[in-house]
Coordinates of C-alpha atoms and ligand atoms in Angstrom, one line a residue:
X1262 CA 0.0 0.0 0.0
X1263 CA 2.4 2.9 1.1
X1264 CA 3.9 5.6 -0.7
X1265 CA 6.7 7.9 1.1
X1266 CA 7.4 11.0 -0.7
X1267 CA 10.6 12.9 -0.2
X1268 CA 10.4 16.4 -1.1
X1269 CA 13.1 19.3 -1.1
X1270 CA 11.6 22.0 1.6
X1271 CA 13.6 24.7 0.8
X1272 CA 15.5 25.8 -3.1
X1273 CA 16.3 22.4 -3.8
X1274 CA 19.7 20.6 -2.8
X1275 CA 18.9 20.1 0.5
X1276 CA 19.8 16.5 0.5
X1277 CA 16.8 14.7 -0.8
X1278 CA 19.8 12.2 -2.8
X1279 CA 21.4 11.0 0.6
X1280 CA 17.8 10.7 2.1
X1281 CA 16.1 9.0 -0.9
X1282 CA 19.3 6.5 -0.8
X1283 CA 19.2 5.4 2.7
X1284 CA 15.6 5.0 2.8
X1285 CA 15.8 3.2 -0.8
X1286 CA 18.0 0.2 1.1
X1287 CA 14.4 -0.7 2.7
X1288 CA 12.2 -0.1 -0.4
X1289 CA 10.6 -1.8 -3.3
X1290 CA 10.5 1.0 -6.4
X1291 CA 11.9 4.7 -6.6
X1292 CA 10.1 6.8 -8.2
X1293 CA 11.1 10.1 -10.0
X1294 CA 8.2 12.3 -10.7
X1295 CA 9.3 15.9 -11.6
X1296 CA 12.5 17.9 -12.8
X1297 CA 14.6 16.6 -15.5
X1298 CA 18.2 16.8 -15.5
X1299 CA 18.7 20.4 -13.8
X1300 CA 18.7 18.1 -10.6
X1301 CA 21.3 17.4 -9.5
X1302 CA 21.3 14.3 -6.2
X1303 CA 24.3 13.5 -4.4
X1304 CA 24.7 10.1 -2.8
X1305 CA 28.1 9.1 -1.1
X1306 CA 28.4 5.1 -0.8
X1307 CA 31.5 2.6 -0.2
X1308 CA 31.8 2.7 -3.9
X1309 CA 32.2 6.1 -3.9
X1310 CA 30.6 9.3 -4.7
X1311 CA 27.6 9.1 -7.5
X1312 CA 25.7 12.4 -9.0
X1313 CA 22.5 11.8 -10.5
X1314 CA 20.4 14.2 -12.7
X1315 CA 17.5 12.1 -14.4
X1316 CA 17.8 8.4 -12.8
X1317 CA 16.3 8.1 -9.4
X1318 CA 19.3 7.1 -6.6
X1319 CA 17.5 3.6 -6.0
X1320 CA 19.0 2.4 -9.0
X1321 CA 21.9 1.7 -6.5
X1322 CA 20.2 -0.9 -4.6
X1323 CA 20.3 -4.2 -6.4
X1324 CA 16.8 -5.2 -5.9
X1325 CA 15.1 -1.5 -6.4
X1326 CA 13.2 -1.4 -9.0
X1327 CA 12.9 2.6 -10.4
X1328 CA 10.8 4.6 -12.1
X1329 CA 11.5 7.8 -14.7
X1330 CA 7.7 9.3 -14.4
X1331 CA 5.5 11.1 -16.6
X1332 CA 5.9 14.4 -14.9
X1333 CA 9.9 14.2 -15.8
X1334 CA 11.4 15.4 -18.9
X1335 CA 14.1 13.8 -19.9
X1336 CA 17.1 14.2 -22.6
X1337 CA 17.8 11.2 -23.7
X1338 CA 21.9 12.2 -24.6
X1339 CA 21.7 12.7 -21.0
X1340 CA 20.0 10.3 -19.8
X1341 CA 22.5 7.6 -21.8
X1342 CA 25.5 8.6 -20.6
X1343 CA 24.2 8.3 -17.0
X1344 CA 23.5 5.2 -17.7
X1345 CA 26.7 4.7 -19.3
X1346 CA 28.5 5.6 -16.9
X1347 CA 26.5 3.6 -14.1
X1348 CA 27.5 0.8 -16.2
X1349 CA 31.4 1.7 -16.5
X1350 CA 30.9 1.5 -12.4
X1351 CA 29.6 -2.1 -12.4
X1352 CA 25.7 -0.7 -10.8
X1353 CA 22.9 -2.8 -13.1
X1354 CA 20.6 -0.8 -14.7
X1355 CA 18.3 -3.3 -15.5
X1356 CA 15.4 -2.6 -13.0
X1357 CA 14.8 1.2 -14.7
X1358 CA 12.0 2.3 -16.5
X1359 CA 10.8 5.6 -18.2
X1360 CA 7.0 6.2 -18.7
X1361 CA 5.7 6.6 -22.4
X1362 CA 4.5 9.7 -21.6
X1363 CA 7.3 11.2 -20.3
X1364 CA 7.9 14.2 -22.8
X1365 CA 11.6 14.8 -23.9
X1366 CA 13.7 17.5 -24.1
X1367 CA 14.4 18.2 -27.6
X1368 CA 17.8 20.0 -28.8
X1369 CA 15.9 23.1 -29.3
X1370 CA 15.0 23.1 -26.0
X1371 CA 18.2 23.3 -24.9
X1372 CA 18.9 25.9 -27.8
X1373 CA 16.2 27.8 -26.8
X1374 CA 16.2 28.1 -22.7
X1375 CA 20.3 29.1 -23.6
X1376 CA 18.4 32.0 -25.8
X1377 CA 15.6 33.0 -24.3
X1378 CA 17.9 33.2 -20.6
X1379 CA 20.6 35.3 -23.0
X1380 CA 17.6 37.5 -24.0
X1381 CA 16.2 38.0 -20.5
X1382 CA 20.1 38.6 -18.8
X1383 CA 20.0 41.5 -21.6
X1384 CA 17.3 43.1 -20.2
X1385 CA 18.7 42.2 -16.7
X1386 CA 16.0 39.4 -15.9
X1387 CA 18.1 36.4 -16.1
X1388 CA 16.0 33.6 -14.3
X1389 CA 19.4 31.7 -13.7
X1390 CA 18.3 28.3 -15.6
X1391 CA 20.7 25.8 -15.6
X1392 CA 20.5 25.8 -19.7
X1393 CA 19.2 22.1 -19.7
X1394 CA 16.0 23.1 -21.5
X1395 CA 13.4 22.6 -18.9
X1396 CA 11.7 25.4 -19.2
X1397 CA 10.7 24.8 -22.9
X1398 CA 10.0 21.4 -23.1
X1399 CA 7.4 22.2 -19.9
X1400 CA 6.1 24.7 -22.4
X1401 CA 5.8 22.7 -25.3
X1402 CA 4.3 19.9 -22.6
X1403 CA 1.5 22.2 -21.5
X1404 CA 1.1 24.0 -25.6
X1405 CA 0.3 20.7 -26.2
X1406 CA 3.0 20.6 -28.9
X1407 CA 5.6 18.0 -27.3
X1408 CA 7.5 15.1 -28.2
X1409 CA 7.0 12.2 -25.6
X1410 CA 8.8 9.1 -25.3
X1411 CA 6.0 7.0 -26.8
X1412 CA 6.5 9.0 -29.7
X1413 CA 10.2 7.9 -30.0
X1414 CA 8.9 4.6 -30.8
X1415 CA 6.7 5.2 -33.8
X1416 CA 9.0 6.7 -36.5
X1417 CA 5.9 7.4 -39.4
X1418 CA 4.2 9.1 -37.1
X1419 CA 7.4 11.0 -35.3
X1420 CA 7.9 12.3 -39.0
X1421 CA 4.9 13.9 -39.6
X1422 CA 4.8 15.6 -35.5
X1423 CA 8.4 16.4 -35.8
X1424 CA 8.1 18.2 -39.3
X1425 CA 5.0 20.4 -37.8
X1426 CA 6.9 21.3 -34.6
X1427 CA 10.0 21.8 -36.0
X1428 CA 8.8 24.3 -38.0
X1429 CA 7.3 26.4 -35.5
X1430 CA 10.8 26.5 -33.4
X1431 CA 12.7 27.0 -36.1
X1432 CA 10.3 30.2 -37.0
X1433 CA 11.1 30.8 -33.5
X1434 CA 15.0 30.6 -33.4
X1435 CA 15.5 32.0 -37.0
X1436 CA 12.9 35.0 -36.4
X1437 CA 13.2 36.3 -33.3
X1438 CA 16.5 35.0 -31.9
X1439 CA 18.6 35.3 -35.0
X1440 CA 19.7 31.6 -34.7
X1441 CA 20.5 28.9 -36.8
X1442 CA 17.5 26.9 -37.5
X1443 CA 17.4 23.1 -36.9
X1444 CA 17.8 20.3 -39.6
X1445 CA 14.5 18.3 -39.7
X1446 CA 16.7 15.3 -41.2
X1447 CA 19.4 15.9 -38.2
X1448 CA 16.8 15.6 -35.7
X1449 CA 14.6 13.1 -37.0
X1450 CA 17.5 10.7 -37.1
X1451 CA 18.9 11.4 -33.6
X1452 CA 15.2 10.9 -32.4
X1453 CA 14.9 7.6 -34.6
X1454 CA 18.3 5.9 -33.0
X1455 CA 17.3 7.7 -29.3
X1456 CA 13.5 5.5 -29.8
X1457 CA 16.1 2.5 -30.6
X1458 CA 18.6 3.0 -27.9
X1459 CA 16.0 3.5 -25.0
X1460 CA 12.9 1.1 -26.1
X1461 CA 13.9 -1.5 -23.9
X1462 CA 13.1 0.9 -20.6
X1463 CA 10.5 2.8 -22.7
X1464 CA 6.5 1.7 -20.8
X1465 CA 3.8 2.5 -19.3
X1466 CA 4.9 3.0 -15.9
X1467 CA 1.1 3.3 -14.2
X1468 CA 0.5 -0.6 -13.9
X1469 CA 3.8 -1.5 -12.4
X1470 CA 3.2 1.0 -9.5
X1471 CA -0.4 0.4 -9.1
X1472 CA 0.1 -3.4 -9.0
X1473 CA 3.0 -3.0 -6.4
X1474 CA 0.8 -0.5 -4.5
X1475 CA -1.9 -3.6 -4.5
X1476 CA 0.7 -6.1 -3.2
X1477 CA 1.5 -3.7 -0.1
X1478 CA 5.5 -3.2 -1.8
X1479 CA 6.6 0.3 -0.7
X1480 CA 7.2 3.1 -2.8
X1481 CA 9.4 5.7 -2.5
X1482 CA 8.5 9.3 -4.4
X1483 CA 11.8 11.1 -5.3
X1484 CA 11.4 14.6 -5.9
X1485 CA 13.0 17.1 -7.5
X1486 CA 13.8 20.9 -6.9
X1487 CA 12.3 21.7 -3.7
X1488 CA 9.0 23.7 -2.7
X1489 CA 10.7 27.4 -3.4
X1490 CA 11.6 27.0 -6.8
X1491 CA 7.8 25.3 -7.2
X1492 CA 6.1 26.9 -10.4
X1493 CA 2.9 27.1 -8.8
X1494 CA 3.7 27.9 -5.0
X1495 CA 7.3 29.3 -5.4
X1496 CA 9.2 32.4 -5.7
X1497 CA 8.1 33.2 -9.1
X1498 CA 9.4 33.8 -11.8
X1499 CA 12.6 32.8 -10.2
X1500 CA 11.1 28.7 -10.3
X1501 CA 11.9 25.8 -12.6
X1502 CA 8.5 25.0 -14.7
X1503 CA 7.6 21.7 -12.2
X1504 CA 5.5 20.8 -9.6
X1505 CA 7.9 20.0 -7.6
X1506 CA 5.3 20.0 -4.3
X1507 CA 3.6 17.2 -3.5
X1508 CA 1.3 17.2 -5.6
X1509 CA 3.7 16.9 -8.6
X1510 CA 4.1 12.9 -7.0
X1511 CA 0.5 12.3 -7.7
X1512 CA 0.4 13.7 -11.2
X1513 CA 3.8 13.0 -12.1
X1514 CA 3.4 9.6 -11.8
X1515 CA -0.2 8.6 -11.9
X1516 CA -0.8 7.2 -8.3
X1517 CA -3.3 8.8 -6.1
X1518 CA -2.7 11.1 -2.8
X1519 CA -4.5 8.2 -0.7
X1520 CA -1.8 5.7 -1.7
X1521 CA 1.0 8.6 0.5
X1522 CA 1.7 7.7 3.9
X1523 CA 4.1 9.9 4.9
X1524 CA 5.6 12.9 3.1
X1525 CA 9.6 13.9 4.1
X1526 CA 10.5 17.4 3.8
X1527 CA 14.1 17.7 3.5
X1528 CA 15.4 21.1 4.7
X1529 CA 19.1 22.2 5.2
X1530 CA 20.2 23.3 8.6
X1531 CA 20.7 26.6 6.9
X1532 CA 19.6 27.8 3.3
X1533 CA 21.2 27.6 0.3
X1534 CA 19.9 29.1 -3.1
X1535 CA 21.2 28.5 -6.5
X1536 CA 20.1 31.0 -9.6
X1537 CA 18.8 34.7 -9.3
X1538 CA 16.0 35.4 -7.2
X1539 CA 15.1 36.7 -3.3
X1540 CA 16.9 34.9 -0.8
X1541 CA 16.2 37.2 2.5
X1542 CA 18.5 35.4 4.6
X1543 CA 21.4 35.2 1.9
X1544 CA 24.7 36.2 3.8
X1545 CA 27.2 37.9 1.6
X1546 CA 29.6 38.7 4.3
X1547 CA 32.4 36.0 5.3
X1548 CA 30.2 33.4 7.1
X1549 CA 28.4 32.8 3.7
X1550 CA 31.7 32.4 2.4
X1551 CA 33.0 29.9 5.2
X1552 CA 29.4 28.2 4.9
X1553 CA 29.6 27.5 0.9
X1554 CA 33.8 26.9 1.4
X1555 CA 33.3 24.4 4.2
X1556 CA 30.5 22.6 2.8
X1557 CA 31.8 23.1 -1.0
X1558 CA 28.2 24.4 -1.6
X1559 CA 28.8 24.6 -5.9
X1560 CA 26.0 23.2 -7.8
X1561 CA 25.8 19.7 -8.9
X1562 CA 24.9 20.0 -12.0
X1563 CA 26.3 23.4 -13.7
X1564 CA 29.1 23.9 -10.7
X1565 CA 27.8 27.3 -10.0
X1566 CA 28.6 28.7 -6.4
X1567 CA 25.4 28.1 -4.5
X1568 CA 24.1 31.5 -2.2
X1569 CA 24.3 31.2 1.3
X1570 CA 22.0 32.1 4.5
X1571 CA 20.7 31.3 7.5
X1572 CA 17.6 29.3 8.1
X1573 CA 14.4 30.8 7.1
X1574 CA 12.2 29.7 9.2
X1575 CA 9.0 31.7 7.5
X1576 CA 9.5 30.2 4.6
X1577 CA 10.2 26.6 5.7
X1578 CA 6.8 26.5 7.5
X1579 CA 5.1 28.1 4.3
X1580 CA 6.9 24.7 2.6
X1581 CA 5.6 22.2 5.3
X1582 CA 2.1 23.7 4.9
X1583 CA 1.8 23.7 1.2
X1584 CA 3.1 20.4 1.3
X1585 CA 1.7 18.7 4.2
X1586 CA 5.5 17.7 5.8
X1587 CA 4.6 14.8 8.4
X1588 CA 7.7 14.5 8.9
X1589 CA 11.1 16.7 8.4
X1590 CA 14.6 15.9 7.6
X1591 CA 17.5 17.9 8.3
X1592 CA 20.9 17.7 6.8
X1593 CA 24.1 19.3 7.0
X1594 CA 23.7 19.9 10.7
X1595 CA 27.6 19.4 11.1
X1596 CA 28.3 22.2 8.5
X1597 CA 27.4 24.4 11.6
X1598 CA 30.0 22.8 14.2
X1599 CA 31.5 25.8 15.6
X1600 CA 29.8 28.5 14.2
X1601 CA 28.4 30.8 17.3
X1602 CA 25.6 32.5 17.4
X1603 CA 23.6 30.4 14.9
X1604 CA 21.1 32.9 13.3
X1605 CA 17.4 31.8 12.5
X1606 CA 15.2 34.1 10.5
X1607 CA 11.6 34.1 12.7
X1608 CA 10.1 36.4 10.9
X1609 CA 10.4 39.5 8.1
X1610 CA 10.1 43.1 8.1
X1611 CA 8.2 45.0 6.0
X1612 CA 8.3 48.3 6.0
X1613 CA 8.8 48.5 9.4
X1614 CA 5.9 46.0 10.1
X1615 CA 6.7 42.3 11.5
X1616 CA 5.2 39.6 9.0
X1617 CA 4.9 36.2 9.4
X1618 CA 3.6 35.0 5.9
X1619 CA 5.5 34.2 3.2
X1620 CA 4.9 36.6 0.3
X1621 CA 3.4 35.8 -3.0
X1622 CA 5.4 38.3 -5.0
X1623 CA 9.3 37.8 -5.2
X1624 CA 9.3 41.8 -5.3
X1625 CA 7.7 42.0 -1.6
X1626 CA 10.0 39.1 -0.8
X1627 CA 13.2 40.7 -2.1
X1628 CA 12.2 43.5 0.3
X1629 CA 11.5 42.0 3.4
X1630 CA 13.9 42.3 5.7
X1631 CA 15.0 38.8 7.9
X1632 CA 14.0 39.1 11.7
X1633 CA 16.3 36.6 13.6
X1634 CA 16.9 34.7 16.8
X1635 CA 20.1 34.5 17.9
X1636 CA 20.9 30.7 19.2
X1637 CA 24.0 29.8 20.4
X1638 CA 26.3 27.8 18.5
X1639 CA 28.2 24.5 19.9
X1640 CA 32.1 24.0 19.7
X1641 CA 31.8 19.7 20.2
X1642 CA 31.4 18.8 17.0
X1643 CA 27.4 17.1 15.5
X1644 CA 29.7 15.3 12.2
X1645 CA 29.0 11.5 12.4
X1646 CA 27.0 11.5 14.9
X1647 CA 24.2 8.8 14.9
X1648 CA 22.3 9.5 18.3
X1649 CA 20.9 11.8 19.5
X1650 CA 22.5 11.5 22.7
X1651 CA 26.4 12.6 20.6
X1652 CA 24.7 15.6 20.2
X1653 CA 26.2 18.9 22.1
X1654 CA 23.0 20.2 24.0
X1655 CA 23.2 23.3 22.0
X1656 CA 22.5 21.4 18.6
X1657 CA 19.6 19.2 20.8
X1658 CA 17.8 22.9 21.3
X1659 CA 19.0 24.4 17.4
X1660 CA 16.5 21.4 16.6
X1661 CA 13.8 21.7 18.5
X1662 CA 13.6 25.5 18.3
X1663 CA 13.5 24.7 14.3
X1664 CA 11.0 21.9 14.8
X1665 CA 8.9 24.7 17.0
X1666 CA 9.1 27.3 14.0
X1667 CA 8.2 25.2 11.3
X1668 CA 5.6 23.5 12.8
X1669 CA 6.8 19.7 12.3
X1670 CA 8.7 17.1 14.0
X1671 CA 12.1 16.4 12.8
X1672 CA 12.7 13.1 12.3
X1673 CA 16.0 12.4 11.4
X1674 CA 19.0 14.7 11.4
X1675 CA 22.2 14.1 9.0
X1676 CA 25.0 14.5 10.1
X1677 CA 27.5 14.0 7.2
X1678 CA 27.3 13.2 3.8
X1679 CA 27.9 9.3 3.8
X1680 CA 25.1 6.6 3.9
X1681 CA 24.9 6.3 7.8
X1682 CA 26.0 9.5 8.8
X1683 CA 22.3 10.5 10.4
X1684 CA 20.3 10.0 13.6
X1685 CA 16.7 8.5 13.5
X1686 CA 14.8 10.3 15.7
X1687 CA 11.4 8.4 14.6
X1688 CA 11.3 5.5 11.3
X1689 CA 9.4 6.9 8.5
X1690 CA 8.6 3.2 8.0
Ligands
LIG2523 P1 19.9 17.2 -3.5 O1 19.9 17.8 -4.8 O2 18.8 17.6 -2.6 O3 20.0 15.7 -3.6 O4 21.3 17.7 -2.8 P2 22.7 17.8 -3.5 O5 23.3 16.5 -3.7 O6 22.7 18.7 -4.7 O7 23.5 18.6 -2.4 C1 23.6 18.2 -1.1 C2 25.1 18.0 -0.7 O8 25.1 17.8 0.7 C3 25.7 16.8 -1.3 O9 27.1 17.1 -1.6 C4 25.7 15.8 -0.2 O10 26.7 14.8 -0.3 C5 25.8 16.6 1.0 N1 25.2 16.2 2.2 C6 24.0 15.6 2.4 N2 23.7 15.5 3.7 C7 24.8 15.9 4.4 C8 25.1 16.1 5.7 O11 24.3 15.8 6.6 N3 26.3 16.7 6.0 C9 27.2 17.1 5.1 N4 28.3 17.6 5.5 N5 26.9 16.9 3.8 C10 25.7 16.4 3.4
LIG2524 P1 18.0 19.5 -7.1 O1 17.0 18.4 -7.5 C1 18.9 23.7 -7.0 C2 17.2 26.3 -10.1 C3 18.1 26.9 -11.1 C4 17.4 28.1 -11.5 C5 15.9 27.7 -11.5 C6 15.3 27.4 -12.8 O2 19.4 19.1 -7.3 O3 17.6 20.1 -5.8 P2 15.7 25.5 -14.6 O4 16.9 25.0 -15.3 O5 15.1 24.4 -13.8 O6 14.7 26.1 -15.5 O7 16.2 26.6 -13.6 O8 15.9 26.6 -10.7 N1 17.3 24.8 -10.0 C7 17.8 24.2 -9.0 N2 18.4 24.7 -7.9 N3 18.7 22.4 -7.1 C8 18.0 21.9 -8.2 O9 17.7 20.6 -8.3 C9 17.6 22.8 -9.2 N4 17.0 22.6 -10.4 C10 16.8 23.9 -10.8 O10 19.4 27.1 -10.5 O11 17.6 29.1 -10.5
LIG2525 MG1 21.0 19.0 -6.1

């Protein structure tokens, strides 16, 4: 029966890799359900250290079966050499499947989100996108005018869709961006030997999880992203085009919100943002600097330096009520070790009025002011600690004074980046 799903609480990279694979070692299927590869998932194993952007992290356990869903959009270039290069480090691949209706990212996309994001730095609106061409293919998904795996497999028909919507973009990138337009030959052939390459994980995806939801097998919902850069319910425009809530888990994969026992939100002990966009608590002073230095906070998949700041705890509660968090994760406690006072944002200021609520509009946000708590810091140091009992008493009340803000029990704290490096506080399962 149960579904868990594990969803970033903050502006994604919170951890939700490490989590997903220590939870996977006790699971039946991962499931991927929004984002394509502008994820980016750390997990840190005896074999090593493993980034992955499209294929869920379960793919490590050797009896996880894993699931691309139809809320992903995936590039199949990409997708191959991960798979290649799973291969090259012995991991079986076997047990992964993509949904047919999982829509792909085309090489316009990628042409175009480079464009468009050139066009919108220009005029000093740059979204920061990691180039990977999610944005467009979640607009050609919801124009109706996209290319989805199932179409990979039936070459007439490809023909005749391509020609039509090739057309259009390369009206697009001729006209207005000046570009070079596309060759319909060029990417008719690279789609005809992608629909070869990948048939074999190419299916519907909906029976295997409804039959293993039926059999009681448990199900764990990997999400992408986290709840800030949501398109719906984060700090727009400055999102990725997903759901990446959790109600992207229901749609993104076809399985109904009655099948979702618990839902993890994973939240850094402090914040982290990559891209343009508000961050109120973003320290540019040398703390954020020690912070992303000492934790070697660059982005997984486009290396950028991720912004730095202290917990926000407004916006983390906004995240566990939008979401429904029954039960929060927090990671990179250890990054803190020795770091006195330990600032939490309570609260913002608005000219000169105390709000509580997270703003809708990333204007109002960019000018709130953060109202913190000072807490004191701890000098024993919280890294590889797996009780809570290790913990200096200081860390013990930097918890619970963030499981008092956001409104939600923390349930495990990490305390490093390998597999075992956390404290169970309460079993999700
Ligand atoms: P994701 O996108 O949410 O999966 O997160 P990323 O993998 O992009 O970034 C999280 C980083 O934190 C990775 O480098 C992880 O190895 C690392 N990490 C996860 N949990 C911990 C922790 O508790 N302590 C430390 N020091 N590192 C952690
Ligand atoms: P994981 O799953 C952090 C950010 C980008 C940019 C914005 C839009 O590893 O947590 P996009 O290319 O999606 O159109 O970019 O979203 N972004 C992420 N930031 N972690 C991620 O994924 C992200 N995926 C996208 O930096 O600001
Ligand atoms: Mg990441």
């Amino acid at each position: 029966m149960p579904a868990y799903a594990i969803i970033g609480g903050q502006w994604g990279d919170e951890g939700k890799g490490k989590v997903v694979d220590f939870l996977s070692g006790e699971a039946d299927i991962v499931a991927r359900f929004n984002g394509g590869n502008n994820a980016g998932h750390t997990v840190i194993t005896d074999l090593g250290e493993f980034k992955f952007h499209s294929i869920p992290v379960g793919i490590l356990r050797p009896s996880t079966t894993c699931i691309i869903g139809n809320g992903v959009v995936v590039n199949p270039d990409a997708f191959l050499e991960e798979i290649y290069s799973l291969q090259a480090r012995s991991v079986d691949v076997s047990r992964l499947c993509i949904s047919d209706r999982a829509h792909v990212i085309m090489p316009y996309h990628t042409m175009l989100d480079r464009l468009e994001e050139g066009i919108r730095a220009e005029g000093g609106g740059a979204l920061g996108t990691t180039g990977m061409g999610i944005g467009p293919a979640y607009m050609d998904k919801a124009a109706r005018t996209g290319i989805r795996m199932v179409d990979l497999l039936d070459e007439k028909a490809l023909l005749t869709r391509l020609s039509f919507v090739l057309e259009q973009k390369n009206a697009l990138i001729t006209k207005l961006y000046v570009g070079e337009p596309l060759s319909l030959d060029e990417t008719y052939e690279k789609c005809r030997v992608w629909g070869r390459e990948l048939k074999d994980y190419i299916k519907p995806v909906e029976p295997i999880l409804q039959e293993a939801l039926a059999a009681g097998k448990r199900i764990i919902l990997e999400g992408a992203q986290g709840a800030m850069l949501d398109i719906d319910h984060g700090t727009y425009p400055y999102v990725t085009s997903s759901s990446s809530t959790v109600g992207g888990a229901c749609t993104g994969l076809g399985i109904s919100p009655k099948h979702i026992k618990e839902i993890a939100g994973v939240y850094k002990a402090y914040t982290t943002r990559v891209g343009t966009g508000p961050l109120p608590t973003e320290l540019n002073d040398e703390i954020g600097d020690f912070i992303r230095k000492r934790a070697w906070e660059y982005g997984t998949t486009t290396g950028r330096p991720r912004r730095c700041g202290w917990f926000d705890a407004v916006a983390a509660r906004y995240s566990v009520d939008i979401n429904g968090i029954t039960s929060a994760v927090i990671t990179r406690l250890d990054v803190l070790d020795g770091i006195s006072p330990i600032r939490v944002c309570v609260a913002y200021r608005l000219n000169g009025e105390i709000i509580n609520r997270f703003p809708t509009n990333a204007s109002t946000l960019e000018a709130c002011e953060p109202v913190y708590e000072d807490l004191p810091g701890w000098e024993k140091p919280t890294a590889s600690a797996r009780n809570i009992a290790d913990l200096p008493q200081e860390a013990v009340n930097y918890v619970e004074r963030l499981e008092q803000l956001m409104g939600c029990s923390i349930d495990v704290i990490s305390t490093g980046p390998g597999r075992d490096e956390a404290i169970i506080v309460r079993s999700m399962f």
